[in-house]
């Protein structure tokens, strides 16, 4: 059991990122299913499910993955807009990279789906970029803010 505990402590952030990324995917798929079930159509349902997924991802990344505990309105607004902006940026990267990979010949069929290899590569790039942007740009000041919160609690 010590090995599992050591791994959890050493790689807590990465494990949490993967776990909550999976939950975000399920949440996005679930909201897409709900919207299409309600008769909203595929494109509006896809857009709305993306919005729902990004908002869900913001909350779980802020609170559980990167542990940014500040509840100051200005801080939350800055993190939220940075998070949305970074997700839009990685979405554009995916949108541009996919046809480039297809043009490069990575249009292989996998699981009976044309271009799925390119889609997997794009998804990996997108996941890595999302993590890097969240860790070093969106929630970069979490250590300082958490220390500030702890000091504030001691003084109160």
PDB file of C-alpha atoms in Angstrom:
ATOM      1  CA  UNK A   1       0.000   0.000   0.000  1.00  0.00           C
ATOM      2  CA  UNK A   2       2.998   2.298   0.556  1.00  0.00           C
ATOM      3  CA  UNK A   3       3.822   2.193  -3.159  1.00  0.00           C
ATOM      4  CA  UNK A   4       0.339   3.378  -4.143  1.00  0.00           C
ATOM      5  CA  UNK A   5       0.446   6.138  -1.531  1.00  0.00           C
ATOM      6  CA  UNK A   6       3.897   7.238  -2.725  1.00  0.00           C
ATOM      7  CA  UNK A   7       2.721   7.296  -6.346  1.00  0.00           C
ATOM      8  CA  UNK A   8      -0.367   9.307  -5.381  1.00  0.00           C
ATOM      9  CA  UNK A   9       1.724  11.869  -3.508  1.00  0.00           C
ATOM     10  CA  UNK A  10       4.419  12.097  -6.172  1.00  0.00           C
ATOM     11  CA  UNK A  11       2.051  12.275  -9.153  1.00  0.00           C
ATOM     12  CA  UNK A  12      -1.129  13.630  -7.516  1.00  0.00           C
ATOM     13  CA  UNK A  13      -1.610  16.440  -9.997  1.00  0.00           C
ATOM     14  CA  UNK A  14      -1.154  14.270 -13.094  1.00  0.00           C
ATOM     15  CA  UNK A  15      -3.414  11.533 -11.718  1.00  0.00           C
ATOM     16  CA  UNK A  16      -6.074  14.109 -10.797  1.00  0.00           C
ATOM     17  CA  UNK A  17      -5.777  15.723 -14.249  1.00  0.00           C
ATOM     18  CA  UNK A  18      -6.348  12.398 -16.008  1.00  0.00           C
ATOM     19  CA  UNK A  19      -9.179  11.383 -13.663  1.00  0.00           C
ATOM     20  CA  UNK A  20     -11.046  14.687 -13.916  1.00  0.00           C
ATOM     21  CA  UNK A  21     -10.344  14.841 -17.646  1.00  0.00           C
ATOM     22  CA  UNK A  22     -12.184  11.536 -17.957  1.00  0.00           C
ATOM     23  CA  UNK A  23     -15.064  12.895 -15.873  1.00  0.00           C
ATOM     24  CA  UNK A  24     -15.134  16.013 -18.054  1.00  0.00           C
ATOM     25  CA  UNK A  25     -15.352  13.856 -21.163  1.00  0.00           C
ATOM     26  CA  UNK A  26     -18.241  11.875 -19.671  1.00  0.00           C
ATOM     27  CA  UNK A  27     -19.938  15.109 -18.598  1.00  0.00           C
ATOM     28  CA  UNK A  28     -19.556  16.560 -22.102  1.00  0.00           C
ATOM     29  CA  UNK A  29     -20.870  13.395 -23.767  1.00  0.00           C
ATOM     30  CA  UNK A  30     -23.733  13.220 -21.271  1.00  0.00           C
ATOM     31  CA  UNK A  31     -24.760  16.829 -21.847  1.00  0.00           C
ATOM     32  CA  UNK A  32     -24.518  16.292 -25.613  1.00  0.00           C
ATOM     33  CA  UNK A  33     -26.787  13.256 -25.285  1.00  0.00           C
ATOM     34  CA  UNK A  34     -29.246  15.197 -23.157  1.00  0.00           C
ATOM     35  CA  UNK A  35     -29.396  18.140 -25.571  1.00  0.00           C
ATOM     36  CA  UNK A  36     -29.900  15.892 -28.597  1.00  0.00           C
ATOM     37  CA  UNK A  37     -32.536  13.905 -26.692  1.00  0.00           C
ATOM     38  CA  UNK A  38     -34.338  17.196 -26.053  1.00  0.00           C
ATOM     39  CA  UNK A  39     -34.326  17.774 -29.818  1.00  0.00           C
ATOM     40  CA  UNK A  40     -31.815  20.608 -30.040  1.00  0.00           C
ATOM     41  CA  UNK A  41     -30.015  19.224 -33.092  1.00  0.00           C
ATOM     42  CA  UNK A  42     -26.447  17.947 -33.356  1.00  0.00           C
ATOM     43  CA  UNK A  43     -24.568  21.220 -33.956  1.00  0.00           C
ATOM     44  CA  UNK A  44     -26.258  23.260 -31.193  1.00  0.00           C
ATOM     45  CA  UNK A  45     -25.962  20.257 -28.858  1.00  0.00           C
ATOM     46  CA  UNK A  46     -22.259  19.931 -29.679  1.00  0.00           C
ATOM     47  CA  UNK A  47     -21.613  23.620 -28.981  1.00  0.00           C
ATOM     48  CA  UNK A  48     -23.620  23.609 -25.748  1.00  0.00           C
ATOM     49  CA  UNK A  49     -21.983  20.404 -24.550  1.00  0.00           C
ATOM     50  CA  UNK A  50     -18.546  21.991 -25.196  1.00  0.00           C
ATOM     51  CA  UNK A  51     -19.567  25.008 -23.116  1.00  0.00           C
ATOM     52  CA  UNK A  52     -20.835  22.726 -20.334  1.00  0.00           C
ATOM     53  CA  UNK A  53     -17.665  20.625 -20.478  1.00  0.00           C
ATOM     54  CA  UNK A  54     -15.340  23.629 -20.346  1.00  0.00           C
ATOM     55  CA  UNK A  55     -17.221  25.054 -17.355  1.00  0.00           C
ATOM     56  CA  UNK A  56     -17.122  21.695 -15.573  1.00  0.00           C
ATOM     57  CA  UNK A  57     -13.407  21.381 -16.394  1.00  0.00           C
ATOM     58  CA  UNK A  58     -12.739  24.864 -14.999  1.00  0.00           C
ATOM     59  CA  UNK A  59     -14.297  23.999 -11.647  1.00  0.00           C
ATOM     60  CA  UNK A  60     -12.582  20.629 -11.205  1.00  0.00           C
ATOM     61  CA  UNK A  61      -9.228  21.892 -12.503  1.00  0.00           C
ATOM     62  CA  UNK A  62      -9.333  24.974 -10.270  1.00  0.00           C
ATOM     63  CA  UNK A  63     -10.439  23.191  -7.138  1.00  0.00           C
ATOM     64  CA  UNK A  64      -9.132  19.616  -7.351  1.00  0.00           C
ATOM     65  CA  UNK A  65      -6.326  19.395  -9.913  1.00  0.00           C
ATOM     66  CA  UNK A  66      -4.372  22.636  -9.457  1.00  0.00           C
ATOM     67  CA  UNK A  67      -5.873  23.423  -6.030  1.00  0.00           C
ATOM     68  CA  UNK A  68      -6.334  27.128  -6.609  1.00  0.00           C
ATOM     69  CA  UNK A  69      -8.431  27.885  -3.527  1.00  0.00           C
ATOM     70  CA  UNK A  70      -8.881  31.636  -3.910  1.00  0.00           C
ATOM     71  CA  UNK A  71     -12.530  32.688  -3.903  1.00  0.00           C
ATOM     72  CA  UNK A  72     -11.828  36.364  -4.606  1.00  0.00           C
ATOM     73  CA  UNK A  73     -14.084  37.510  -7.437  1.00  0.00           C
ATOM     74  CA  UNK A  74     -11.264  39.194  -9.352  1.00  0.00           C
ATOM     75  CA  UNK A  75      -9.052  36.125  -9.117  1.00  0.00           C
ATOM     76  CA  UNK A  76     -11.835  33.787 -10.213  1.00  0.00           C
ATOM     77  CA  UNK A  77     -12.682  36.097 -13.137  1.00  0.00           C
ATOM     78  CA  UNK A  78      -9.033  36.205 -14.236  1.00  0.00           C
ATOM     79  CA  UNK A  79      -8.638  32.427 -13.983  1.00  0.00           C
ATOM     80  CA  UNK A  80     -11.943  31.809 -15.750  1.00  0.00           C
ATOM     81  CA  UNK A  81     -11.230  34.111 -18.690  1.00  0.00           C
ATOM     82  CA  UNK A  82      -7.699  32.704 -18.988  1.00  0.00           C
ATOM     83  CA  UNK A  83      -9.079  29.168 -18.872  1.00  0.00           C
ATOM     84  CA  UNK A  84     -11.704  29.859 -21.546  1.00  0.00           C
ATOM     85  CA  UNK A  85      -9.119  31.627 -23.698  1.00  0.00           C
ATOM     86  CA  UNK A  86      -6.666  28.736 -23.373  1.00  0.00           C
ATOM     87  CA  UNK A  87      -9.366  26.210 -24.301  1.00  0.00           C
ATOM     88  CA  UNK A  88     -10.333  28.280 -27.342  1.00  0.00           C
ATOM     89  CA  UNK A  89      -6.644  28.468 -28.313  1.00  0.00           C
ATOM     90  CA  UNK A  90      -6.163  24.699 -28.049  1.00  0.00           C
ATOM     91  CA  UNK A  91      -9.421  24.217 -29.947  1.00  0.00           C
ATOM     92  CA  UNK A  92      -8.034  26.346 -32.785  1.00  0.00           C
ATOM     93  CA  UNK A  93      -4.772  24.371 -32.686  1.00  0.00           C
ATOM     94  CA  UNK A  94      -6.785  21.136 -32.998  1.00  0.00           C
ATOM     95  CA  UNK A  95      -8.907  22.599 -35.768  1.00  0.00           C
ATOM     96  CA  UNK A  96      -5.765  23.604 -37.740  1.00  0.00           C
ATOM     97  CA  UNK A  97      -3.625  20.560 -36.899  1.00  0.00           C
ATOM     98  CA  UNK A  98      -6.174  17.919 -37.923  1.00  0.00           C
ATOM     99  CA  UNK A  99      -6.263  18.746 -41.659  1.00  0.00           C
ATOM    100  CA  UNK A 100      -2.476  19.199 -41.660  1.00  0.00           C
ATOM    101  CA  UNK A 101      -2.044  15.663 -40.289  1.00  0.00           C
ATOM    102  CA  UNK A 102      -4.494  14.343 -42.873  1.00  0.00           C
ATOM    103  CA  UNK A 103      -2.523  16.134 -45.628  1.00  0.00           C
ATOM    104  CA  UNK A 104       0.677  14.547 -44.239  1.00  0.00           C
ATOM    105  CA  UNK A 105      -0.853  11.113 -44.792  1.00  0.00           C
ATOM    106  CA  UNK A 106      -2.121  10.292 -41.298  1.00  0.00           C
ATOM    107  CA  UNK A 107      -5.626   9.649 -42.583  1.00  0.00           C
ATOM    108  CA  UNK A 108      -5.450   5.983 -41.596  1.00  0.00           C
ATOM    109  CA  UNK A 109      -8.617   4.126 -40.749  1.00  0.00           C
ATOM    110  CA  UNK A 110      -8.786   2.839 -37.187  1.00  0.00           C
ATOM    111  CA  UNK A 111     -11.816   1.148 -35.625  1.00  0.00           C
ATOM    112  CA  UNK A 112     -13.543   1.612 -38.995  1.00  0.00           C
ATOM    113  CA  UNK A 113     -13.229   5.402 -38.722  1.00  0.00           C
ATOM    114  CA  UNK A 114     -11.340   7.372 -41.382  1.00  0.00           C
ATOM    115  CA  UNK A 115      -8.744   9.774 -39.973  1.00  0.00           C
ATOM    116  CA  UNK A 116      -9.014   8.433 -36.447  1.00  0.00           C
ATOM    117  CA  UNK A 117      -5.214   8.204 -36.060  1.00  0.00           C
ATOM    118  CA  UNK A 118      -4.962  11.935 -36.803  1.00  0.00           C
ATOM    119  CA  UNK A 119      -7.792  12.560 -34.333  1.00  0.00           C
ATOM    120  CA  UNK A 120      -5.933  10.630 -31.609  1.00  0.00           C
ATOM    121  CA  UNK A 121      -2.734  12.604 -32.240  1.00  0.00           C
ATOM    122  CA  UNK A 122      -4.649  15.892 -32.162  1.00  0.00           C
ATOM    123  CA  UNK A 123      -6.333  14.878 -28.909  1.00  0.00           C
ATOM    124  CA  UNK A 124      -2.971  14.080 -27.301  1.00  0.00           C
ATOM    125  CA  UNK A 125      -1.556  17.447 -28.398  1.00  0.00           C
ATOM    126  CA  UNK A 126      -4.687  19.178 -27.106  1.00  0.00           C
ATOM    127  CA  UNK A 127      -4.522  17.424 -23.705  1.00  0.00           C
ATOM    128  CA  UNK A 128      -0.848  18.287 -23.229  1.00  0.00           C
ATOM    129  CA  UNK A 129      -1.385  21.921 -24.269  1.00  0.00           C
ATOM    130  CA  UNK A 130      -4.402  22.221 -21.959  1.00  0.00           C
ATOM    131  CA  UNK A 131      -2.352  20.925 -19.035  1.00  0.00           C
ATOM    132  CA  UNK A 132       0.618  23.188 -19.734  1.00  0.00           C
ATOM    133  CA  UNK A 133      -1.579  26.274 -20.174  1.00  0.00           C
ATOM    134  CA  UNK A 134      -3.603  25.486 -17.046  1.00  0.00           C
ATOM    135  CA  UNK A 135      -0.561  24.794 -14.888  1.00  0.00           C
ATOM    136  CA  UNK A 136       1.726  27.593 -16.059  1.00  0.00           C
ATOM    137  CA  UNK A 137      -0.711  30.257 -17.214  1.00  0.00           C
ATOM    138  CA  UNK A 138      -4.220  29.934 -15.804  1.00  0.00           C
ATOM    139  CA  UNK A 139      -3.549  28.663 -12.273  1.00  0.00           C
ATOM    140  CA  UNK A 140       0.116  29.698 -12.043  1.00  0.00           C
ATOM    141  CA  UNK A 141      -0.245  31.724  -8.859  1.00  0.00           C
ATOM    142  CA  UNK A 142      -2.027  29.065  -6.825  1.00  0.00           C
ATOM    143  CA  UNK A 143       0.924  28.504  -4.456  1.00  0.00           C
ATOM    144  CA  UNK A 144       1.179  32.195  -3.608  1.00  0.00           C
ATOM    145  CA  UNK A 145      -2.589  32.527  -3.230  1.00  0.00           C
ATOM    146  CA  UNK A 146      -2.898  29.434  -1.064  1.00  0.00           C
ATOM    147  CA  UNK A 147      -0.105  30.716   1.173  1.00  0.00           C
ATOM    148  CA  UNK A 148      -1.882  34.077   1.341  1.00  0.00           C
ATOM    149  CA  UNK A 149      -5.126  32.352   2.379  1.00  0.00           C
ATOM    150  CA  UNK A 150      -3.345  30.290   5.066  1.00  0.00           C
ATOM    151  CA  UNK A 151      -1.598  33.379   6.466  1.00  0.00           C
ATOM    152  CA  UNK A 152      -4.891  35.288   6.440  1.00  0.00           C
ATOM    153  CA  UNK A 153      -6.580  32.505   8.422  1.00  0.00           C
ATOM    154  CA  UNK A 154      -3.810  32.497  11.041  1.00  0.00           C
ATOM    155  CA  UNK A 155      -4.102  36.263  11.497  1.00  0.00           C
ATOM    156  CA  UNK A 156      -7.895  36.222  11.829  1.00  0.00           C
TER     157      UNK A 156
END
